[in-house]
Amino acid sequence: MTRKLEYLNEIERCVSWLAAWTIHHANHHREGDEIKVGGHQASSASLSTIMTALYGSVLRPQDRVAVKPHAAPIFHALQYLAGNQTHEKLMNFRGYKGAQSYPSRTKDVDDVDFSTGSVGLGVAQTLFSSLVQDYVSGHGWMKERTEGRMVSLIGDAEMDEGNIYEALIEGWKHGLRNCWWVVDYNRQSLDAVIREGLWQRFEQIFRNFGWDVMVLRHGALQEAAFAEPGGEKLLEWIERCPNQLYSALTFQGGAAWRKRLLDEIGDQGPVTTLIERRSDDELQALMTNLGGHDMPSLLEAFEAASRHDRPVCFICYTIKGYGLPLAGHKDNHAGQMTPTQMEDYRLQMGVKRGEEWDKWAAATLPEAELDAFFANAPFFSEGHRRLSAPSVPVPETLPSPGQPGKPLSTQMGFGQILNDIARERSLLADRIVTTSPDVTVSTNLGGWVNRRGLFARETMTDTFKAERIPSTFTWEFGPKGQHLELGIAESNLMIMLGALGLSHSINGVRLLPIGTVYDPFIYRSADQLNYACYQDARFMLVATPSGVTLAPEGGAHQSIGMRFAFDYMQRNGEGDPDETTWLRDQTGGSVYLRLSTRPLEQPLRDMNPALARDIVNGAYWLRPPGPNASVVIAYQGVVAPEAIAATGLLAEDRRDVGLLAITSADRLNAGWQAAERARQRGAIGALSHIERLLAPLSRDCGIVTVIDGHPATLAWLGGVNGHRVKALGVEQFGQTGTIADLYRHHGLDTNAIVHAAHAVSAGPAVRYRKALP
């Protein structure tokens, strides 16, 4: 153990130096903009010992870590020592294509498990990733892999984030295991010092939710001093000392500690001798020897927690800026060492000028020994740990919901498609996993859940069924269930979808996650949704009911859209846009479906390959425009009846009126932008889907866009070929009423569409009076 501690202490020295130098180099030695590059020397330093202990000794290859965002330089330095990060990218820290400001799965080359660019969200991600691991294990898909531990390194100020406590509730309900949260309790936030007594609140909260709590407050030096004569007085003083005073004395150094201690507890017998026995430097070392900076204490605590699978919260007392001239100062969060301070630090660390980027520049032990020790650390022993999983085959067609000529809403169609898939014995059906924040039934997942069950590590019968009480839905929980029921917290839904959508990389098992939520509530979890997509998690988000209509177009083409979604979620190619579609389709991604409850008649259409392709690419002509078209109505979703009716009225006096059905404004716009980029790169023949659709229109033709969302969603259509556009949509919320009431209020009804067509394109107006109010 003694030799192991020597190696780990040497590694910590090198990591601390490299992290501080990386930030300093980016701000003082690299050419760039006038704006500072930034970095977090102090926030990194407080985690140097903890991260060295974990990566150098405790973690295993199957463990996954969410690193505190502001400790990214420490992470990059550790990966550099392990050979997973390059010198060039460290030199370009926070630069284009360089090591990222915060660890990123998609932009960093080193072995990032979870992106943590959004402060606080990586914390909850580890909890849900642990639940997903239980799901995969419960289905028998991890027999060849050992379960890993999901670890989050947390700044104490991050604990203010509300989504963390929402996640704790969900973890308790699902019997969370294999999850560690390590709190870097340096008692400083971005702008101030943490309030007194916060760790006691943390401890109480975590214990209430079934977590073990380990508080590492004092290091070995302090514990030894407390055992000396007079040590109990020193312990009492430390326990009473306010956070702000402790931070201030840390910044001032040994002489300040001596004066304060002698003034307040001196002349009480042996404690004076204890203080006077130490030099100023020794006293500074003693008073800053907190549990989070003491390697033996950390290893003992981590190894003890490794003997079981219960969730553990480690509250590690640390000092922000540990070992740096900035240590303890309340302004150190955005502060950086000056060139003079950095030069002093270089001398203190024993780094030779010109060797600042050498891996072991700050080490005193032989480089070969350190290389060998770090290469054999369990975490790095298997190399890069990003897993892969084969794609799940998707059939050429999925069941079509409803019957031609019969009214059907897209929400109903979605439920019917999933219900039909649930009947199958296929890999697709087995790998679909659904989740919802307490709206499972009202988002039409009931049929799927009845057939596939709810997931729980232990079997729980449906009491209503056991008591023979009639019910439409069967709620039986078990290890083979395929629905994860969540509480009514949308942020948990998005982070759960992120965890499920990364299972192929984290667990080596491909899942096809589907999450349903009421569309208006997405805004409650927009940050978590962005975070899931930023990590390149793959999932299908189904928002229903949506819009002021609480409904969209209907289910006629829904099976095509869902079939595309299952395939798109699994694509993993790289490279430039495809030369045919000019879309980055081969890279894949997540999918958002906006469904409704308004039943619409489903027309019988010839579902030929060309039409199916147009639907997937974002739009098709429901009524193609003629050669003399003066106006086109482009609608998306549930406003179809109003758009169709308006087209009929306009056609009484105008020839060749066109009606464009838009299935995805996002894909339509993405194709247009991709084609433009391709043309800029020299591919002059690149043509997007929307450009082909609008090509027959004369420049004098006007376009009316209609959507029960924001009008800007489709207003860009005028920029494709320079057509005049009148965009109709919803700009305000808060009204209730019938669809007719709301459409009239927001200007989406048939009369409003006809009026807009008249405004955007010259033509006869007399006959419109029967349509206008």
Coordinates of N, CA and C in Angstrom, one line a residue, residues 191-289:
D191 N -20.1 32.4 -6.9 CA -20.1 33.8 -6.5 C -19.9 34.0 -5.0
A192 N -19.9 32.9 -4.2 CA -19.9 33.1 -2.8 C -19.5 31.9 -2.1
V193 N -19.7 31.9 -0.8 CA -19.3 30.7 0.1 C -20.6 30.0 0.5
I194 N -20.6 28.7 0.5 CA -21.8 27.9 0.7 C -22.3 28.2 2.2
R195 N -23.6 28.2 2.3 CA -24.2 28.4 3.6 C -23.8 27.4 4.6
E196 N -23.8 27.8 5.9 CA -23.4 26.9 7.0 C -24.4 25.7 7.1
G197 N -23.9 24.6 7.5 CA -24.8 23.5 7.8 C -25.4 22.7 6.6
L198 N -24.9 23.0 5.4 CA -25.5 22.4 4.2 C -25.2 20.9 4.2
W199 N -24.0 20.5 4.6 CA -23.7 19.1 4.5 C -24.7 18.2 5.4
Q200 N -25.1 18.8 6.5 CA -26.1 18.0 7.4 C -27.4 17.8 6.6
R201 N -27.8 18.9 5.8 CA -29.0 18.7 5.1 C -28.9 17.7 4.0
F202 N -27.7 17.7 3.3 CA -27.4 16.7 2.3 C -27.5 15.3 2.9
E203 N -26.9 15.1 4.0 CA -26.8 13.8 4.6 C -28.2 13.3 5.0
Q204 N -29.0 14.2 5.5 CA -30.4 13.8 5.9 C -31.2 13.4 4.7
I205 N -31.1 14.2 3.6 CA -31.9 14.0 2.4 C -31.5 12.6 1.8
F206 N -30.3 12.3 1.7 CA -29.8 11.1 1.1 C -30.2 9.9 1.9
R207 N -30.0 10.0 3.2 CA -30.4 8.9 4.1 C -31.9 8.6 4.0
N208 N -32.7 9.7 3.8 CA -34.2 9.5 3.7 C -34.6 8.7 2.5
F209 N -33.7 8.8 1.5 CA -34.0 8.1 0.2 C -33.3 6.8 0.1
G210 N -32.7 6.3 1.2 CA -32.1 4.9 1.2 C -30.7 4.9 0.8
W211 N -30.0 6.0 0.7 CA -28.6 6.0 0.4 C -27.7 5.8 1.6
D212 N -26.6 5.2 1.4 CA -25.5 5.3 2.5 C -24.8 6.6 2.3
V213 N -24.4 7.2 3.4 CA -23.7 8.5 3.3 C -22.4 8.4 4.1
M214 N -21.3 8.8 3.4 CA -20.0 8.7 4.0 C -19.4 10.1 4.0
V215 N -19.2 10.7 5.1 CA -18.6 12.1 5.2 C -17.1 12.0 5.5
L216 N -16.4 12.5 4.6 CA -14.9 12.5 4.7 C -14.5 14.0 5.0
R217 N -14.4 14.2 6.3 CA -14.1 15.6 6.7 C -12.6 15.9 7.0
H218 N -12.0 14.9 7.7 CA -10.6 15.1 8.2 C -9.7 14.1 7.5
G219 N -8.5 14.6 7.1 CA -7.5 13.7 6.6 C -6.7 13.1 7.7
A220 N -5.7 12.3 7.3 CA -4.8 11.5 8.2 C -4.0 12.5 9.1
L221 N -3.5 13.6 8.5 CA -2.7 14.5 9.3 C -3.6 15.1 10.5
Q222 N -4.8 15.5 10.1 CA -5.7 16.1 11.1 C -6.1 15.0 12.2
E223 N -6.4 13.8 11.7 CA -6.8 12.8 12.7 C -5.6 12.5 13.6
A224 N -4.4 12.5 13.1 CA -3.2 12.3 14.0 C -3.1 13.4 15.0
A225 N -3.3 14.6 14.5 CA -3.2 15.8 15.4 C -4.3 15.7 16.5
F226 N -5.4 15.3 16.2 CA -6.5 15.2 17.2 C -6.2 14.2 18.3
A227 N -5.3 13.2 17.9 CA -5.0 12.2 18.9 C -3.9 12.7 19.8
E228 N -3.2 13.8 19.5 CA -2.2 14.4 20.4 C -2.8 15.1 21.6
P229 N -2.0 15.3 22.6 CA -2.5 16.1 23.7 C -3.0 17.5 23.3
G230 N -4.2 17.9 23.6 CA -4.7 19.2 23.2 C -5.5 19.1 21.8
G231 N -5.4 17.9 21.2 CA -6.0 17.7 19.9 C -7.5 17.9 19.9
E232 N -8.2 17.6 21.1 CA -9.6 17.7 21.1 C -10.0 19.1 21.0
K233 N -9.2 20.1 21.5 CA -9.5 21.5 21.4 C -9.4 22.0 20.0
L234 N -8.4 21.5 19.3 CA -8.3 21.8 17.9 C -9.5 21.3 17.1
L235 N -9.9 20.0 17.4 CA -11.1 19.5 16.7 C -12.3 20.3 16.9
E236 N -12.5 20.7 18.2 CA -13.7 21.5 18.5 C -13.7 22.8 17.7
W237 N -12.5 23.4 17.6 CA -12.4 24.7 16.9 C -12.8 24.5 15.5
I238 N -12.2 23.5 14.8 CA -12.5 23.2 13.4 C -13.9 23.0 13.2
E239 N -14.6 22.2 14.1 CA -16.0 21.9 13.9 C -16.9 23.1 14.0
R240 N -16.4 24.1 14.8 CA -17.2 25.3 14.9 C -16.9 26.4 13.9
C241 N -15.8 26.3 13.2 CA -15.3 27.3 12.3 C -16.3 27.5 11.2
P242 N -16.7 28.8 10.9 CA -17.6 29.0 9.8 C -16.9 28.8 8.5
N243 N -17.6 28.5 7.4 CA -17.0 28.2 6.1 C -16.2 29.4 5.6
Q244 N -16.8 30.6 5.7 CA -16.1 31.8 5.2 C -14.7 32.0 5.9
L245 N -14.7 31.9 7.2 CA -13.5 32.1 7.9 C -12.4 31.0 7.6
Y246 N -12.9 29.8 7.4 CA -11.9 28.7 7.1 C -11.3 29.0 5.7
S247 N -12.2 29.4 4.8 CA -11.7 29.7 3.4 C -10.7 30.9 3.5
A248 N -11.0 31.9 4.2 CA -10.2 33.1 4.3 C -8.8 32.8 4.9
L249 N -8.8 32.0 6.0 CA -7.5 31.6 6.6 C -6.7 30.7 5.7
T250 N -7.4 29.8 4.9 CA -6.7 29.0 4.0 C -5.9 29.9 3.0
F251 N -6.6 30.9 2.5 CA -5.9 31.8 1.5 C -4.8 32.6 2.1
Q252 N -4.9 33.0 3.4 CA -3.9 33.8 4.1 C -2.7 32.9 4.5
G253 N -2.8 31.7 4.8 CA -1.7 30.8 5.0 C -1.4 30.6 6.5
G254 N -0.2 29.9 6.7 CA 0.1 29.4 8.0 C 0.2 30.4 9.1
A255 N 0.8 31.6 8.8 CA 0.9 32.6 9.9 C -0.5 33.1 10.3
A256 N -1.5 33.2 9.4 CA -2.8 33.6 9.8 C -3.5 32.5 10.6
W257 N -3.3 31.3 10.2 CA -3.8 30.2 11.0 C -3.3 30.2 12.5
R258 N -2.0 30.5 12.6 CA -1.3 30.5 13.9 C -1.9 31.6 14.8
K259 N -2.0 32.8 14.2 CA -2.5 33.9 15.0 C -4.0 33.6 15.5
R260 N -4.8 33.2 14.5 CA -6.2 33.0 14.9 C -6.4 31.8 15.9
L261 N -5.6 30.7 15.7 CA -5.8 29.6 16.6 C -5.3 30.0 18.0
L262 N -4.1 30.7 18.1 CA -3.6 31.1 19.4 C -4.5 32.1 20.1
D263 N -5.1 33.0 19.3 CA -6.0 34.0 19.9 C -7.2 33.3 20.5
E264 N -7.7 32.3 19.8 CA -9.0 31.7 20.2 C -9.0 30.5 21.1
I265 N -7.9 29.7 20.9 CA -7.8 28.4 21.7 C -6.5 28.3 22.4
G266 N -5.6 29.3 22.2 CA -4.3 29.2 22.9 C -4.4 29.3 24.4
D267 N -3.3 29.1 25.1 CA -3.3 29.2 26.6 C -4.3 28.3 27.2
Q268 N -4.5 27.2 26.6 CA -5.4 26.1 27.2 C -4.7 24.8 27.3
G269 N -3.4 25.0 27.7 CA -2.6 23.8 27.9 C -2.0 23.2 26.7
P270 N -2.1 21.9 26.5 CA -1.3 21.2 25.4 C -1.6 21.7 24.0
V271 N -2.8 22.3 23.8 CA -3.1 22.7 22.4 C -2.2 23.8 21.9
T272 N -1.7 24.6 22.8 CA -0.7 25.6 22.4 C 0.6 25.0 21.9
T273 N 1.0 23.9 22.6 CA 2.2 23.2 22.2 C 2.0 22.5 20.9
L274 N 0.8 22.0 20.7 CA 0.5 21.3 19.4 C 0.6 22.3 18.2
I275 N 0.2 23.5 18.4 CA 0.2 24.6 17.4 C 1.7 25.0 17.2
E276 N 2.4 25.3 18.3 CA 3.7 25.9 18.2 C 4.7 24.9 17.7
R277 N 4.4 23.6 17.9 CA 5.3 22.6 17.4 C 5.5 22.6 15.9
R278 N 4.6 23.2 15.2 CA 4.6 23.2 13.7 C 5.0 24.5 13.1
S279 N 5.8 24.5 12.0 CA 6.1 25.7 11.3 C 4.9 26.2 10.6
D280 N 5.0 27.4 10.0 CA 3.8 28.0 9.3 C 3.4 27.0 8.1
D281 N 4.4 26.5 7.4 CA 4.1 25.6 6.3 C 3.4 24.3 6.8
E282 N 3.9 23.8 7.9 CA 3.4 22.6 8.5 C 2.0 22.8 9.0
L283 N 1.7 24.0 9.6 CA 0.4 24.3 10.1 C -0.6 24.5 8.9
Q284 N -0.1 25.1 7.8 CA -1.0 25.2 6.6 C -1.3 23.9 6.1
A285 N -0.3 23.0 6.0 CA -0.6 21.6 5.5 C -1.6 20.9 6.4
L286 N -1.5 21.1 7.7 CA -2.4 20.4 8.7 C -3.8 20.9 8.5
M287 N -4.0 22.2 8.5 CA -5.3 22.8 8.4 C -6.0 22.6 7.1
T288 N -5.3 22.3 6.0 CA -5.9 22.1 4.7 C -5.9 20.6 4.4
N289 N -5.5 19.7 5.4 CA -5.6 18.3 5.2 C -7.0 17.8 5.4

